[in-house]
Short mmCIF file of C-alpha atoms in Angstrom, two decimals:
data_model
loop_
_atom_site.label_atom_id
_atom_site.label_comp_id
_atom_site.label_asym_id
_atom_site.label_seq_id
_atom_site.Cartn_x
_atom_site.Cartn_y
_atom_site.Cartn_z
CA MET A 355 107.84 87.63 77.57
CA ALA A 356 111.20 86.68 79.27
CA LEU A 357 114.32 88.80 78.43
CA ARG A 358 117.36 86.71 77.71
CA THR A 359 120.15 89.22 77.31
CA LEU A 360 120.57 91.34 80.51
CA ALA A 361 123.75 90.38 82.21
CA HIS A 362 125.89 92.29 79.64
CA HIS A 363 124.79 95.48 81.16
CA ILE A 364 126.69 94.79 84.27
CA ASP A 365 130.21 95.95 83.28
CA VAL A 366 132.76 97.88 85.30
CA ASP A 367 130.98 101.20 84.83
CA TRP A 368 127.72 99.59 85.91
CA LEU A 369 129.51 98.30 89.11
CA LYS A 370 130.93 101.78 89.83
CA GLU A 371 127.43 103.24 89.74
CA ALA A 372 126.24 100.32 91.96
CA HIS A 373 129.06 101.16 94.30
CA ARG A 374 128.01 104.78 94.47
CA ARG A 375 124.41 103.76 95.25
CA THR A 376 125.49 101.33 98.16
CA ARG A 377 125.43 102.68 101.57
CA LYS A 378 128.86 103.16 103.09
CA ASP A 379 127.95 103.29 106.82
CA GLY A 380 126.47 99.72 107.13
CA ALA A 381 127.81 96.91 109.38
CA LYS A 382 130.56 94.70 108.10
CA GLY A 383 129.83 91.15 106.62
CA VAL A 384 131.48 87.87 107.51
CA ASP A 385 134.83 88.97 105.93
CA GLY A 386 135.17 91.96 108.18
CA VAL A 387 135.79 94.29 105.23
CA SER A 388 134.39 97.82 105.52
CA ALA A 389 133.37 100.14 102.76
CA ASP A 390 136.48 102.28 103.42
CA ASP A 391 138.78 99.13 103.28
CA TYR A 392 137.15 98.12 99.83
CA ALA A 393 137.46 101.66 98.54
CA ARG A 394 141.28 101.95 99.05
CA ASP A 395 141.84 100.02 95.81
CA LEU A 396 138.40 100.46 94.35
CA ASP A 397 139.21 100.16 90.57
CA LYS A 398 141.08 96.96 91.12
CA ASN A 399 138.38 95.54 93.38
CA LEU A 400 135.61 96.28 90.93
CA ARG A 401 137.65 94.92 87.95
CA SER A 402 138.14 91.65 89.90
CA LEU A 403 134.48 91.45 90.81
CA TYR A 404 133.52 92.05 87.24
CA GLU A 405 135.92 89.27 85.97
CA ARG A 406 134.70 86.72 88.49
CA ALA A 407 131.01 87.55 87.83
CA LYS A 408 131.45 87.35 84.11
CA ALA A 409 133.38 84.05 84.28
CA GLY A 410 130.84 82.56 86.68
CA THR A 411 133.43 82.02 89.42
CA TYR A 412 132.00 84.51 91.89
CA ARG A 413 131.09 82.81 95.06
CA ALA A 414 128.47 84.38 97.18
CA PRO A 415 129.53 84.55 100.78
CA PRO A 416 127.12 83.75 103.70
CA VAL A 417 125.35 86.62 105.36
CA ARG A 418 126.11 87.58 108.92
CA ARG A 419 122.89 87.34 111.02
CA VAL A 420 122.18 89.94 113.85
CA ASN A 421 118.97 90.08 115.81
CA ILE A 422 117.30 93.50 116.07
CA PRO A 423 114.86 94.08 118.97
CA LYS A 424 111.23 94.82 117.91
CA SER A 425 108.62 96.94 119.64
CA ASP A 426 106.68 93.81 120.86
CA GLY A 427 109.67 92.32 122.77
CA ARG A 428 110.70 89.84 119.99
CA THR A 429 113.71 90.33 117.59
CA ARG A 430 113.82 90.67 113.80
CA PRO A 431 116.74 88.64 112.18
CA ILE A 432 118.74 90.91 109.79
CA GLY A 433 121.24 89.36 107.28
CA ILE A 434 124.34 91.51 106.57
CA PRO A 435 126.12 90.71 103.27
CA THR A 436 129.81 91.49 102.79
CA PHE A 437 130.37 94.96 101.25
CA GLU A 438 131.52 93.44 97.82
CA ASP A 439 128.32 91.28 97.80
CA LYS A 440 126.26 94.45 98.48
CA ILE A 441 127.68 95.97 95.31
CA LEU A 442 126.98 93.01 93.02
CA GLN A 443 123.56 92.78 94.59
CA ARG A 444 122.93 96.41 93.92
CA ALA A 445 124.15 95.93 90.25
CA VAL A 446 121.61 93.09 89.60
CA ALA A 447 118.82 94.97 91.50
CA MET A 448 119.33 97.91 89.18
CA VAL A 449 118.80 95.55 86.09
CA LEU A 450 115.75 94.01 87.72
CA GLU A 451 114.32 97.45 88.50
CA ALA A 452 114.71 98.53 84.89
CA VAL A 453 112.54 95.54 83.87
CA TYR A 454 110.01 95.39 86.62
CA GLU A 455 109.22 99.03 86.98
CA GLN A 456 107.32 98.60 83.79
CA GLU A 457 105.34 95.71 85.33
CA PHE A 458 104.68 96.73 89.02
CA LEU A 459 101.31 98.20 89.72
CA ASP A 460 100.43 101.49 91.38
CA CYS A 461 99.29 99.81 94.56
CA SER A 462 102.90 98.96 95.43
CA TYR A 463 105.08 101.65 96.98
CA GLY A 464 107.91 100.02 98.94
CA PHE A 465 111.49 100.33 97.73
CA ARG A 466 110.55 101.70 94.41
CA PRO A 467 112.11 104.81 92.76
CA GLY A 468 110.05 107.93 93.22
CA ARG A 469 107.88 106.37 95.83
CA SER A 470 107.78 106.55 99.53
CA THR A 471 106.03 105.57 102.71
CA HIS A 472 104.35 109.01 102.64
CA ASP A 473 103.14 108.30 99.15
CA ALA A 474 101.49 105.11 100.41
CA LEU A 475 100.03 106.90 103.33
CA LYS A 476 98.61 109.54 101.01
CA ALA A 477 97.01 107.01 98.74
CA LEU A 478 95.48 105.13 101.71
CA ARG A 479 94.03 108.37 103.09
CA GLU A 480 92.53 109.28 99.70
CA ALA A 481 90.94 106.06 99.36
CA THR A 482 89.40 106.02 102.76
CA MET A 483 88.22 109.61 102.39
CA SER A 484 86.71 109.14 98.98
CA MET A 485 84.84 106.04 100.34
CA ARG A 486 83.84 107.91 103.53
CA GLY A 487 85.29 104.98 105.38
CA GLY A 488 84.36 101.28 104.97
CA TRP A 489 86.00 98.10 106.01
CA ILE A 490 89.79 97.87 106.63
CA LEU A 491 91.49 94.48 106.14
CA GLU A 492 94.71 94.56 108.15
CA VAL A 493 97.01 91.70 106.99
CA ASP A 494 100.11 90.37 108.73
CA ILE A 495 102.28 87.94 106.86
CA GLN A 496 104.12 85.69 109.37
CA ARG A 497 107.86 85.84 108.89
CA PHE A 498 107.48 86.78 105.20
CA PHE A 499 111.43 87.18 104.53
CA ASP A 500 112.09 83.92 106.32
CA THR A 501 109.54 81.80 104.49
CA LEU A 502 109.50 83.18 100.95
CA ASP A 503 109.58 79.90 98.80
CA HIS A 504 112.52 79.72 96.49
CA ALA A 505 110.78 77.53 93.87
CA HIS A 506 107.88 80.01 93.57
CA LEU A 507 110.32 82.89 93.38
CA ARG A 508 112.12 81.27 90.52
CA GLU A 509 108.82 80.77 88.65
CA ALA A 510 107.86 84.36 89.17
CA LEU A 511 111.35 85.43 87.95
CA ALA A 512 111.03 83.28 84.91
CA ARG A 513 108.02 85.21 83.66
CA ARG A 514 110.27 88.11 82.74
CA ILE A 515 114.01 87.16 83.31
CA GLY A 516 115.36 84.55 80.93
CA ASP A 517 119.00 85.45 81.41
CA GLY A 518 120.77 82.54 83.00
CA SER A 519 123.50 84.63 84.52
CA LEU A 520 121.12 86.82 86.52
CA ILE A 521 119.19 83.66 87.76
CA ARG A 522 122.43 82.09 88.77
CA TYR A 523 123.49 85.16 90.81
CA ILE A 524 120.12 85.25 92.54
CA GLY A 525 120.37 81.36 93.14
CA LYS A 526 123.86 81.81 94.71
CA TRP A 527 122.49 84.41 97.20
CA LEU A 528 119.52 82.39 98.20
CA ASN A 529 121.74 79.45 98.83
CA ALA A 530 124.66 81.18 100.40
CA GLY A 531 123.78 80.52 103.96
CA VAL A 532 123.51 82.44 107.14
CA MET A 533 126.26 82.71 109.70
CA GLU A 534 125.03 83.19 113.25
CA GLY A 535 128.10 83.31 115.66
CA LEU A 536 130.27 80.41 114.51
CA GLU A 537 127.37 78.32 113.07
CA LEU A 538 126.56 78.28 109.39
CA GLN A 539 122.92 77.51 108.37
CA HIS A 540 121.44 76.99 104.92
CA PRO A 541 117.76 77.72 105.07
CA GLU A 542 115.54 76.09 102.49
CA ALA A 543 113.34 79.18 102.19
CA GLY A 544 113.53 82.90 102.54
CA THR A 545 115.82 85.79 101.49
CA PRO A 546 117.76 87.65 104.21
CA GLN A 547 116.02 90.80 105.33
CA GLY A 548 118.81 93.28 105.08
CA GLY A 549 120.16 92.11 101.82
CA VAL A 550 120.39 94.69 99.10
CA ILE A 551 118.63 92.27 96.60
CA SER A 552 115.91 91.30 99.02
CA PRO A 553 113.53 94.17 98.65
CA ILE A 554 113.03 93.83 94.93
CA LEU A 555 112.85 90.01 95.14
CA ALA A 556 110.04 90.58 97.80
CA ASN A 557 108.30 93.04 95.43
CA ILE A 558 108.47 90.51 92.48
CA TYR A 559 107.16 87.77 94.70
CA LEU A 560 104.20 89.83 96.10
CA HIS A 561 103.50 91.31 92.77
CA GLU A 562 102.67 87.73 91.61
CA VAL A 563 101.08 86.52 94.78
CA LEU A 564 99.04 89.55 95.68
CA ASP A 565 99.05 92.58 93.41
CA ARG A 566 98.24 91.14 89.95
CA TRP A 567 95.84 88.67 91.58
CA PHE A 568 93.91 91.32 93.38
CA GLU A 569 93.67 93.80 90.51
CA ARG A 570 92.90 91.26 87.80
CA GLU A 571 90.96 88.50 89.50
CA VAL A 572 89.59 89.86 92.81
CA LYS A 573 88.42 93.31 92.00
CA PRO A 574 86.27 92.48 88.96
CA ARG A 575 84.33 90.06 91.12
CA LEU A 576 83.55 92.46 93.88
CA LYS A 577 80.16 94.25 94.24
CA GLY A 578 81.62 97.45 95.57
CA ARG A 579 84.89 99.46 95.38
CA ALA A 580 88.10 98.22 97.03
CA GLU A 581 91.67 99.41 97.02
CA LEU A 582 94.98 97.76 97.92
CA VAL A 583 97.95 99.78 99.25
CA ARG A 584 101.14 97.78 99.82
CA TYR A 585 104.50 98.83 101.09
CA ALA A 586 106.94 95.78 100.82
CA ASP A 587 105.27 92.96 102.87
CA ASP A 588 102.89 95.44 104.81
CA PHE A 589 99.62 96.04 103.15
CA ILE A 590 96.05 97.18 103.77
CA ILE A 591 92.85 96.65 101.71
CA ILE A 592 89.97 98.94 102.18
CA PHE A 593 86.42 97.84 101.06
CA LYS A 594 83.26 99.77 100.63
CA ARG A 595 81.11 96.67 101.38
CA GLU A 596 81.39 94.34 104.24
CA ASP A 597 80.31 91.25 102.20
CA ASP A 598 83.25 91.86 99.77
CA ALA A 599 85.69 92.31 102.57
CA ARG A 600 84.67 89.05 104.25
CA LYS A 601 85.02 87.03 101.03
CA VAL A 602 88.49 88.29 100.49
CA LEU A 603 89.33 87.61 104.18
CA ASP A 604 88.09 84.07 103.67
CA VAL A 605 90.12 83.37 100.42
CA LEU A 606 93.25 85.32 101.26
CA PRO A 607 94.88 82.64 103.64
CA LYS A 608 94.39 80.07 100.92
CA ARG A 609 95.95 82.30 98.22
CA PHE A 610 98.99 82.97 100.33
CA GLY A 611 99.23 79.25 101.48
CA LYS A 612 99.53 78.24 97.95
CA TYR A 613 102.86 80.20 97.77
CA GLY A 614 104.23 78.87 101.19
CA LEU A 615 103.11 81.97 103.22
CA THR A 616 101.06 82.08 106.27
CA LEU A 617 98.87 84.93 107.56
CA HIS A 618 98.91 85.66 111.27
CA PRO A 619 95.57 84.42 112.69
CA VAL A 620 95.19 87.26 115.28
CA LYS A 621 96.93 90.15 113.63
CA THR A 622 95.04 89.62 110.41
CA LYS A 623 91.59 91.08 110.99
CA LEU A 624 88.75 93.06 109.65
CA VAL A 625 87.94 96.56 111.14
CA ARG A 626 84.96 98.72 110.63
CA PHE A 627 86.26 102.20 109.84
CA THR A 628 83.73 104.99 110.01
CA HIS A 629 83.15 108.22 111.88
CA SER A 630 80.62 108.42 114.59
CA SER A 631 78.00 110.23 112.74
CA SER A 632 77.50 107.46 110.21
CA THR A 633 77.70 104.77 112.86
CA SER A 634 74.39 103.13 113.93
CA ASP A 635 73.79 101.26 117.23
CA LYS A 636 73.74 98.00 115.15
CA ASP A 637 77.37 98.71 114.02
CA ASP A 638 78.55 98.92 117.60
CA GLU A 639 77.22 95.54 118.73
CA GLY A 640 79.43 93.25 116.85
CA GLY A 641 82.80 94.05 118.57
CA ASN A 642 84.41 95.40 115.31
CA GLY A 643 81.76 97.90 114.32
CA GLY A 644 81.59 101.64 115.24
CA ALA A 645 84.06 104.36 114.89
CA SER A 646 87.44 102.77 114.79
CA SER A 647 91.06 103.05 114.04
CA PHE A 648 93.87 101.02 112.51
CA ASP A 649 97.68 101.16 112.34
CA PHE A 650 99.83 101.19 109.15
CA LEU A 651 103.44 102.31 108.47
CA GLY A 652 103.80 103.48 112.06
CA PHE A 653 100.72 105.67 112.18
CA THR A 654 97.38 105.24 113.77
CA HIS A 655 94.66 106.19 111.24
CA HIS A 656 91.49 107.73 112.72
CA TRP A 657 88.61 109.85 112.04
CA ALA A 658 88.59 113.59 113.47
CA ARG A 659 86.77 116.90 112.97
CA SER A 660 88.53 119.32 110.69
CA GLY A 661 88.85 122.99 111.68
CA LYS A 662 85.72 123.54 109.59
CA GLY A 663 83.82 120.81 111.21
CA TYR A 664 84.03 118.10 108.64
CA TRP A 665 84.99 114.50 109.24
CA VAL A 666 88.46 113.77 107.88
CA VAL A 667 91.04 111.01 108.26
CA MET A 668 93.85 111.89 110.49
CA LEU A 669 97.08 110.29 111.39
CA LYS A 670 99.05 110.18 114.61
CA THR A 671 102.07 108.27 115.84
CA ALA A 672 101.03 104.75 116.70
CA LYS A 673 101.45 104.02 120.46
CA SER A 674 103.80 101.07 119.84
CA ARG A 675 106.10 103.16 117.56
CA PHE A 676 106.11 106.07 120.00
CA SER A 677 107.17 103.74 122.93
CA ALA A 678 109.70 101.85 120.93
CA ALA A 679 111.30 105.21 119.77
CA VAL A 680 111.57 106.52 123.20
CA LYS A 681 113.06 103.19 124.47
CA ARG A 682 115.69 103.24 121.63
CA ILE A 683 116.68 106.76 122.76
CA GLY A 684 116.81 105.68 126.29
CA ASP A 685 119.05 102.74 125.45
CA TRP A 686 121.38 104.97 123.52
CA CYS A 687 121.53 107.65 126.30
CA ARG A 688 122.37 104.84 128.85
CA ARG A 689 125.19 103.47 126.57
CA TYR A 690 126.85 106.80 125.72
CA ARG A 691 126.05 108.82 128.91
CA HIS A 692 129.79 109.36 129.50
CA THR A 693 130.52 110.84 126.12
CA PRO A 694 130.94 114.54 125.80
CA VAL A 695 127.66 116.38 126.01
CA ALA A 696 128.15 118.25 122.78
CA ASP A 697 128.62 114.87 120.98
CA GLN A 698 125.48 113.38 122.58
CA CYS A 699 123.56 116.51 121.61
CA ALA A 700 124.69 116.09 117.94
CA VAL A 701 123.51 112.58 117.76
CA LEU A 702 120.16 113.29 119.63
CA THR A 703 119.63 116.06 117.21
CA ARG A 704 119.98 113.73 114.26
CA LYS A 705 117.66 111.23 115.78
CA LEU A 706 114.99 113.80 116.63
CA ARG A 707 115.19 115.22 113.18
CA GLY A 708 114.63 111.90 111.69
CA HIS A 709 111.70 111.26 113.82
CA TYR A 710 110.17 114.74 113.12
CA ASN A 711 110.78 114.30 109.36
CA TYR A 712 108.93 110.89 109.27
CA PHE A 713 106.04 111.54 111.67
CA GLY A 714 105.75 115.18 110.80
CA VAL A 715 102.30 115.15 109.12
CA VAL A 716 99.41 117.50 109.60
CA GLY A 717 97.45 116.61 112.76
CA ASN A 718 100.34 114.94 114.62
CA ALA A 719 101.97 118.00 116.17
CA THR A 720 100.88 116.88 119.71
CA ALA A 721 102.61 113.48 119.37
CA LEU A 722 105.80 115.27 117.98
CA TRP A 723 105.98 117.57 121.01
CA ARG A 724 105.36 114.74 123.45
CA PHE A 725 108.29 112.91 121.79
CA GLY A 726 110.49 115.77 122.09
CA LYS A 727 109.74 116.21 125.72
CA ALA A 728 110.24 112.50 126.42
CA VAL A 729 113.68 112.64 124.75
CA TYR A 730 114.60 115.70 126.88
CA ARG A 731 113.54 113.95 130.08
CA THR A 732 115.33 110.78 129.20
CA TRP A 733 118.54 112.63 128.31
CA ARG A 734 118.48 114.48 131.56
CA SER A 735 117.83 111.29 133.48
CA TRP A 736 120.90 109.53 132.06
CA LEU A 737 123.15 112.69 132.41
CA ASN A 738 122.10 112.68 136.01
CA ARG A 739 123.65 109.17 136.47
CA ARG A 740 127.08 110.07 135.15
CA SER A 741 128.17 111.25 138.53
CA GLN A 742 126.82 110.85 142.08
CA ARG A 743 128.29 114.14 143.03
CA ALA A 744 127.40 116.45 140.17
CA ARG A 745 123.66 116.06 139.91
CA VAL A 746 121.93 117.66 136.88
CA THR A 747 119.02 119.64 138.24
CA TRP A 748 116.38 121.17 135.97
CA ALA A 749 118.01 124.48 136.46
CA ARG A 750 121.25 123.16 135.29
CA MET A 751 119.72 121.24 132.43
CA ARG A 752 118.18 124.47 131.09
CA LYS A 753 121.70 126.13 131.17
CA LEU A 754 123.22 123.10 129.44
CA GLU A 755 120.49 123.13 126.80
CA ALA A 756 121.13 126.97 126.19
CA HIS A 757 124.43 125.82 124.80
CA HIS A 758 123.39 122.50 123.33
CA PRO A 759 119.76 122.86 122.27
CA LEU A 760 117.69 119.95 120.99
CA PRO A 761 115.58 120.68 117.98
CA THR A 762 111.74 120.99 118.31
CA PRO A 763 109.08 120.17 115.68
CA ALA A 764 108.55 122.78 113.02
CA VAL A 765 104.84 122.75 113.12
CA THR A 766 104.53 125.17 110.29
CA LYS A 767 106.34 122.75 107.98
CA LEU A 768 104.19 119.57 108.69
CA ARG A 769 103.70 117.43 105.62
CA SER A 770 100.11 117.44 104.18
CA LEU A 771 98.63 114.17 102.91
CA ARG A 772 95.90 115.79 101.20
CA ALA A 773 95.24 115.13 97.34
#
């Protein structure tokens, strides 16, 4: 049943809370106004925003597009709204969240309160362990945020949102346009990746396209167990039986095509995931049989022996993510090699701790140490290029690190993904 009276929740106090929840360190939008600029007269600005939103005179400015390098050499377009637009988007997202958190299913983890990537990884590990392996369907949606169909999104929203004001706000953001350089474009599909409202719109869309469909229509027709784990537009489906997996693999492109989405023909694939003791010679003949691995949320999932000799699913940093992270560190060191060493150390410390925090799971200690050493070598390499006269030898680097040490992985505090 659609709810028709929701916009009245967005008053000045609601906007103040939305402002509090909005990141203040993001890039500037097309108006060049920073979070600090906006905060100089915050009460007046929020009152003005409220009055324009209530009167229907608020105009959604275009987002500024920047292209972020990806690990495969391509770029990911990110849309940066103005700071004021971020506040109103956050306010609307808060209303939508209150409605849809009662609707969303347990298989969805991305951009939801109280849920994280590690929760998704834990759920996936529990499913693969309890099934003792099976068949993994890796799915890649091509350019999801760029191709999300506006008409289908409106239909999905109409199931629960009957408030015309909220629908108009969302419509304004979808049609606001994208500013790239000096060129203004108005895409007919998609929602800017980077917009505050985009994650919950993506969840609403995929809740209709995938989650409800899989749980209510697909699973009852399968012969064996199957589990879906989705984080935003990244998802994995694990099946106990191969015939079930192949049936879903066959129908999935048609289901997504109905909603204007395309699955990558190469990256979407079926992988046999089992440990070697349960793999027969016949399994190995097909090219995708045998003991295998798959990547999800930056980790390679694989089978390994536990300390007690049992087969368990373990996680390690995916090679692509490892290489991309080292490259980003190298690019940063090159760009800021002439800044004071103490300042460089402070930034590298934050970057290392962020990496250790995300990838610090049980069984991944070796990759964490390798990453720390790679960062150390990269830092020394770029410090060495600051001057042709004062070379940074390893001995000098050790003395420098004594005053400016980089953090090492806390292997005793690695996160467990066990049930």
